Short mmCIF file of C-alpha atoms in Angstrom, two decimals:
data_model
loop_
_atom_site.label_atom_id
_atom_site.label_comp_id
_atom_site.label_asym_id
_atom_site.label_seq_id
_atom_site.Cartn_x
_atom_site.Cartn_y
_atom_site.Cartn_z
CA MET C 312 27.33 104.08 -18.38
CA ALA C 313 28.34 107.58 -19.67
CA ALA C 314 25.25 108.41 -16.60
CA GLU C 315 27.83 106.89 -13.93
CA ALA C 316 31.36 107.98 -15.73
CA GLY C 317 29.41 110.93 -15.45
CA GLN C 318 28.22 111.17 -11.82
CA GLU C 319 31.99 110.68 -10.81
CA ARG C 320 33.05 113.75 -12.21
CA ALA C 321 30.41 115.71 -11.33
CA GLY C 322 28.90 115.54 -8.07
CA ALA C 323 25.67 117.69 -8.06
CA SER C 324 26.91 120.56 -10.06
CA LEU C 325 27.67 120.52 -13.96
CA ALA C 326 29.34 123.60 -13.17
CA ALA C 327 32.46 121.68 -10.80
CA VAL C 328 33.71 119.77 -13.74
CA GLU C 329 36.57 121.63 -15.16
CA ARG C 330 35.82 122.02 -19.64
CA TRP C 331 33.12 119.33 -18.93
CA TRP C 332 31.24 120.82 -21.86
CA GLU C 333 34.50 120.04 -23.79
CA ALA C 334 33.71 117.04 -25.39
CA GLY C 335 30.59 118.20 -27.47
CA LEU C 336 33.10 121.33 -29.12
CA VAL C 337 32.95 120.60 -33.55
CA CYS C 338 34.87 122.52 -35.65
CA GLY C 339 34.43 125.83 -36.33
CA ASP C 340 33.07 127.03 -32.58
CA GLY C 341 35.40 130.45 -31.82
CA GLY C 342 36.43 130.84 -29.03
CA ALA C 343 38.30 128.80 -25.35
CA GLY C 344 35.33 129.87 -22.94
CA ARG C 345 32.38 128.16 -21.98
CA PRO C 346 29.62 127.81 -25.26
CA ASP C 347 26.44 129.30 -24.83
CA TRP C 348 24.94 125.28 -24.82
CA ALA C 349 26.99 124.89 -21.65
CA ALA C 350 25.95 127.24 -19.85
CA LEU C 351 22.13 126.97 -20.06
CA ALA C 352 22.91 123.39 -19.68
CA GLU C 353 24.03 124.82 -16.63
CA GLU C 354 21.48 127.05 -15.20
CA VAL C 355 19.08 123.90 -16.09
CA SER C 356 21.63 121.53 -13.64
CA VAL C 357 20.72 124.30 -10.56
CA ALA C 358 16.80 124.35 -11.87
CA ALA C 359 16.84 120.17 -11.69
CA PRO C 360 14.83 119.56 -7.96
CA GLU C 361 17.05 118.33 -5.63
CA GLU C 362 14.93 114.51 -5.55
CA ALA C 363 12.35 113.67 -7.95
CA VAL C 364 9.66 111.65 -7.88
CA ALA C 365 7.70 111.14 -11.23
CA PRO C 366 3.96 110.99 -10.47
CA GLU C 367 2.75 107.27 -10.74
CA ARG C 368 0.27 107.69 -13.65
CA GLU C 369 0.63 106.50 -16.95
CA TYR C 370 3.15 107.48 -19.67
CA PRO C 371 2.35 106.94 -23.30
CA GLY C 372 5.02 107.70 -25.99
CA LEU C 373 7.92 109.65 -24.56
CA SER C 374 6.25 112.29 -22.39
CA GLY C 375 8.65 110.79 -19.19
CA PHE C 376 11.12 111.77 -20.88
CA GLU C 377 9.55 115.21 -21.70
CA TRP C 378 9.12 114.93 -17.76
CA VAL C 379 12.71 114.40 -17.28
CA LEU C 380 13.94 116.93 -19.55
CA ARG C 381 11.69 119.84 -18.20
CA PRO C 382 14.32 122.06 -16.60
CA PHE C 383 15.33 122.78 -20.46
CA THR C 384 11.82 123.83 -21.44
CA VAL C 385 11.67 126.02 -18.01
CA CYS C 386 14.99 127.54 -19.02
CA ALA C 387 14.62 128.36 -22.54
CA GLY C 388 10.76 130.65 -20.85
CA ASN C 389 13.09 131.90 -18.80
CA ARG C 390 15.53 133.53 -21.28
CA LEU C 391 12.27 134.59 -23.79
CA GLU C 392 11.29 136.27 -20.29
CA ARG C 393 14.27 137.90 -20.36
CA VAL C 394 14.62 139.21 -23.62
CA VAL C 395 11.66 140.82 -25.12
CA SER C 396 11.05 143.68 -25.00
CA GLY C 397 8.35 145.12 -22.67
CA ARG C 398 6.92 147.49 -25.96
CA ALA C 399 6.49 143.19 -27.38
CA ARG C 400 4.57 142.16 -24.46
CA LYS C 401 1.85 144.67 -24.42
CA LEU C 402 0.91 143.22 -28.25
CA VAL C 403 1.66 139.72 -26.63
CA ASN C 404 -0.03 137.45 -24.25
CA MET C 405 2.91 136.48 -22.48
CA THR C 406 1.84 133.46 -20.87
CA ALA C 407 0.16 132.03 -23.53
CA VAL C 408 3.28 132.82 -26.07
CA ARG C 409 5.57 131.15 -23.67
CA GLY C 410 3.45 128.19 -22.36
CA ASP C 411 2.83 126.87 -26.53
CA LEU C 412 6.92 127.35 -26.79
CA GLU C 413 7.13 125.45 -23.66
CA ARG C 414 5.26 122.46 -25.11
CA ARG C 415 6.65 122.42 -28.52
CA LEU C 416 9.75 122.55 -27.01
CA SER C 417 8.87 120.01 -24.08
CA GLY C 418 8.66 117.16 -27.31
CA ARG C 419 11.60 117.85 -29.76
CA LEU C 420 13.86 117.60 -26.72
CA ALA C 421 12.45 113.91 -25.81
CA ARG C 422 12.73 113.02 -28.78
CA ALA C 423 16.58 114.35 -28.94
CA ALA C 424 17.48 112.42 -25.98
CA ALA C 425 15.05 108.97 -26.98
CA ARG C 426 17.93 106.92 -27.71
CA THR C 427 19.63 108.10 -25.53
CA LEU C 428 17.86 107.22 -22.29
CA VAL C 429 16.35 104.38 -23.14
CA LEU C 430 19.84 102.99 -23.53
CA GLU C 431 20.48 104.59 -19.89
CA LEU C 432 16.98 102.36 -19.43
CA TYR C 433 17.95 99.32 -20.50
CA GLU C 434 21.09 99.62 -18.56
CA ALA C 435 20.31 100.93 -15.55
CA ARG C 436 17.60 97.36 -15.48
CA THR C 437 20.26 95.20 -16.16
CA ALA C 438 22.59 95.80 -13.38
CA GLU C 439 19.05 96.19 -10.76
CA ARG C 440 20.49 99.57 -9.56
CA LEU C 441 15.98 100.26 -9.85
CA ASP C 442 13.31 99.98 -7.40
CA GLY C 443 10.34 98.54 -7.97
CA ASP C 444 8.24 95.54 -8.23
CA ASP C 445 7.01 96.14 -11.49
CA SER C 446 8.42 97.41 -14.23
CA ARG C 447 6.28 100.42 -14.22
CA ALA C 448 7.59 100.84 -10.93
CA ARG C 449 10.88 100.25 -12.22
CA PHE C 450 11.00 103.09 -15.24
CA ARG C 451 8.88 105.88 -12.40
CA ASP C 452 12.02 104.84 -10.28
CA PHE C 453 14.74 106.07 -12.97
CA LEU C 454 12.85 108.78 -14.26
CA GLY C 455 12.95 109.91 -10.46
CA ARG C 456 16.13 108.90 -10.32
CA THR C 457 17.53 110.55 -14.02
CA ALA C 458 14.93 113.99 -13.31
CA SER C 459 16.75 115.32 -10.43
CA ARG C 460 19.99 117.76 -9.64
CA ARG C 461 22.32 114.66 -9.55
CA GLY C 462 20.95 112.50 -13.04
CA LEU C 463 20.46 115.44 -14.49
CA THR C 464 23.49 116.93 -13.69
CA ALA C 465 25.27 112.99 -14.02
CA LEU C 466 23.91 112.50 -17.53
CA LEU C 467 24.66 116.20 -18.59
CA ALA C 468 28.09 115.97 -17.68
CA GLY C 469 28.88 112.35 -19.50
CA ARG C 470 26.97 113.17 -22.13
CA PRO C 471 28.34 116.43 -23.84
CA VAL C 472 27.23 115.88 -26.48
CA LEU C 473 23.22 115.03 -25.71
CA ALA C 474 23.74 118.49 -23.54
CA ARG C 475 25.23 120.68 -26.99
CA ILE C 476 22.01 119.45 -28.22
CA LEU C 477 19.51 119.42 -26.00
CA GLY C 478 20.66 123.46 -25.05
CA ARG C 479 21.23 124.44 -28.44
CA ALA C 480 17.13 123.06 -29.43
CA ALA C 481 16.23 125.83 -26.25
CA LEU C 482 18.13 128.53 -27.03
CA ASP C 483 17.23 128.52 -30.33
CA ALA C 484 14.23 128.34 -30.10
CA ALA C 485 13.69 130.87 -27.39
CA ASP C 486 15.98 133.44 -30.28
CA ALA C 487 13.79 132.86 -32.27
CA VAL C 488 9.94 133.14 -30.41
CA ALA C 489 11.79 136.33 -28.99
CA GLU C 490 12.64 137.65 -32.66
CA ALA C 491 9.04 137.47 -33.48
CA LEU C 492 7.35 139.18 -30.56
CA GLU C 493 9.97 141.63 -32.01
CA ARG C 494 9.64 142.65 -35.07
CA LEU C 495 5.06 142.24 -34.50
CA ALA C 496 6.17 145.11 -32.36
CA ASP C 497 8.17 147.23 -35.37
CA ASP C 498 5.24 145.75 -37.99
CA HIS C 499 1.80 146.51 -35.41
CA ALA C 500 1.80 149.99 -37.23
CA ARG C 501 1.69 148.00 -40.45
CA LEU C 502 -1.07 145.05 -39.06
CA THR C 503 -3.38 147.56 -37.64
CA ALA C 504 -3.92 150.09 -39.44
CA GLY C 505 -7.91 149.87 -41.26
CA LEU C 506 -7.40 146.75 -41.00
CA LEU C 507 -9.66 145.28 -37.97
CA GLU C 508 -13.69 145.91 -38.41
CA ASP C 509 -15.09 147.43 -33.81
CA ASN C 510 -17.02 143.96 -34.59
CA HIS C 511 -13.99 142.57 -32.53
CA ALA C 512 -13.85 145.05 -29.48
CA SER C 513 -13.23 143.70 -26.15
CA PRO C 514 -15.17 145.10 -23.25
CA ASP C 515 -12.58 147.41 -22.19
CA GLY C 516 -12.60 149.59 -25.64
CA ARG C 517 -9.63 147.93 -27.33
CA ILE C 518 -9.55 145.22 -30.21
CA MET C 519 -7.38 141.24 -29.47
CA VAL C 520 -6.62 139.73 -31.89
CA PRO C 521 -5.13 135.75 -31.06
CA LEU C 522 -3.06 135.18 -33.65
CA PRO C 523 -0.89 131.69 -34.48
CA LEU C 524 1.68 130.64 -31.18
CA GLY C 525 -0.62 132.15 -28.45
CA PHE C 526 0.06 135.48 -29.80
CA HIS C 527 -2.92 138.76 -29.06
CA VAL C 528 -2.07 141.56 -30.38
CA PHE C 529 -4.05 144.48 -28.77
CA VAL C 530 -5.44 147.97 -30.96
CA PRO C 531 -7.91 151.42 -30.06
CA SER C 532 -11.57 149.47 -31.23
CA SER C 533 -12.08 152.90 -32.76
CA SER C 534 -9.76 150.62 -35.80
CA ASN C 535 -12.90 150.77 -38.00
CA ARG C 536 -11.40 150.91 -42.05
CA CYS C 537 -11.56 147.80 -42.03
CA ARG C 538 -10.97 144.04 -43.81
CA ARG C 539 -11.88 140.63 -41.85
CA ALA C 540 -9.02 139.64 -38.35
CA ASP C 541 -8.42 136.68 -40.53
CA THR C 542 -6.19 138.62 -43.31
CA LEU C 543 -4.31 140.84 -39.81
CA ARG C 544 -3.50 137.02 -39.18
CA GLY C 545 -2.98 136.22 -42.82
CA SER C 546 0.14 139.19 -42.70
CA ALA C 547 1.43 138.82 -39.21
CA PHE C 548 2.44 134.67 -41.03
CA ARG C 549 4.45 137.31 -43.78
CA LEU C 550 5.82 139.85 -41.33
CA LEU C 551 6.73 137.15 -38.76
CA PRO C 552 10.49 134.65 -39.31
CA GLY C 553 10.34 131.89 -41.86
CA ARG C 554 12.11 130.09 -39.45
CA LEU C 555 10.89 129.16 -35.79
CA PRO C 556 12.45 126.19 -34.94
CA ALA C 557 10.63 124.15 -31.95
CA VAL C 558 7.51 126.69 -32.02
CA GLY C 559 6.62 125.13 -35.41
CA ARG C 560 7.32 126.44 -38.87
CA LEU C 561 5.93 128.99 -40.79
CA SER C 562 5.90 129.71 -44.59
CA THR C 563 6.06 133.22 -46.00
CA ALA C 564 5.57 132.14 -49.53
CA ASN C 565 1.82 131.80 -48.12
CA GLY C 566 1.40 133.59 -44.80
CA GLY C 567 0.34 130.08 -43.77
CA ALA C 568 1.54 127.83 -41.37
CA ARG C 569 3.14 124.10 -40.99
#
């Protein structure tokens, strides 16, 4: 019944609860101020819809929980957009990169929150707080209630450790992808010098090379001292960070993705 307790504390504003995040701190956390994951959780509660209605469809696996936690993935995407430099943006398809980040992060967050949300669902069902003519309808009602601003605020206020886990994962994923993009920008000249053939040229006279995570690198089509474009992809893997939380892991040893 942690969400109910959180509802009593938070009302409809997570930020209104003084030091709600304190129980989520661990030994070694420095400073007495609000941690970054708590700031993100408060941003998430504001981003959540005032009212949420789960679409009438099937929810295989953890997809229903992914739907509930969409504000976390959206805020992670917003953070990525804020911190990536202009020079890195010019080298990639930011829409594709952000979409891949949010898609992969969504599954990770749902897995992290699954046991808690299953417990909340059980408690709501046994207390007969859910509306619906059958179990599917009642599950959709639970999803809608939890995904609303009031419901998500109550969940995070009542379970600050979960808020920390979700917030930390979202922050780390966004920051890891941003770092990868900046490293790509730093090494762009090395990656593109003499590695591409003219037959990869686009109609506007540039060469577009798709990279993992939705990256698209553009170079002048006059680069005709060549190897194949897959050589560039392998080089990119070796130059990107070795660890990308929530969006896959890149192996720096063999230049491949796992």
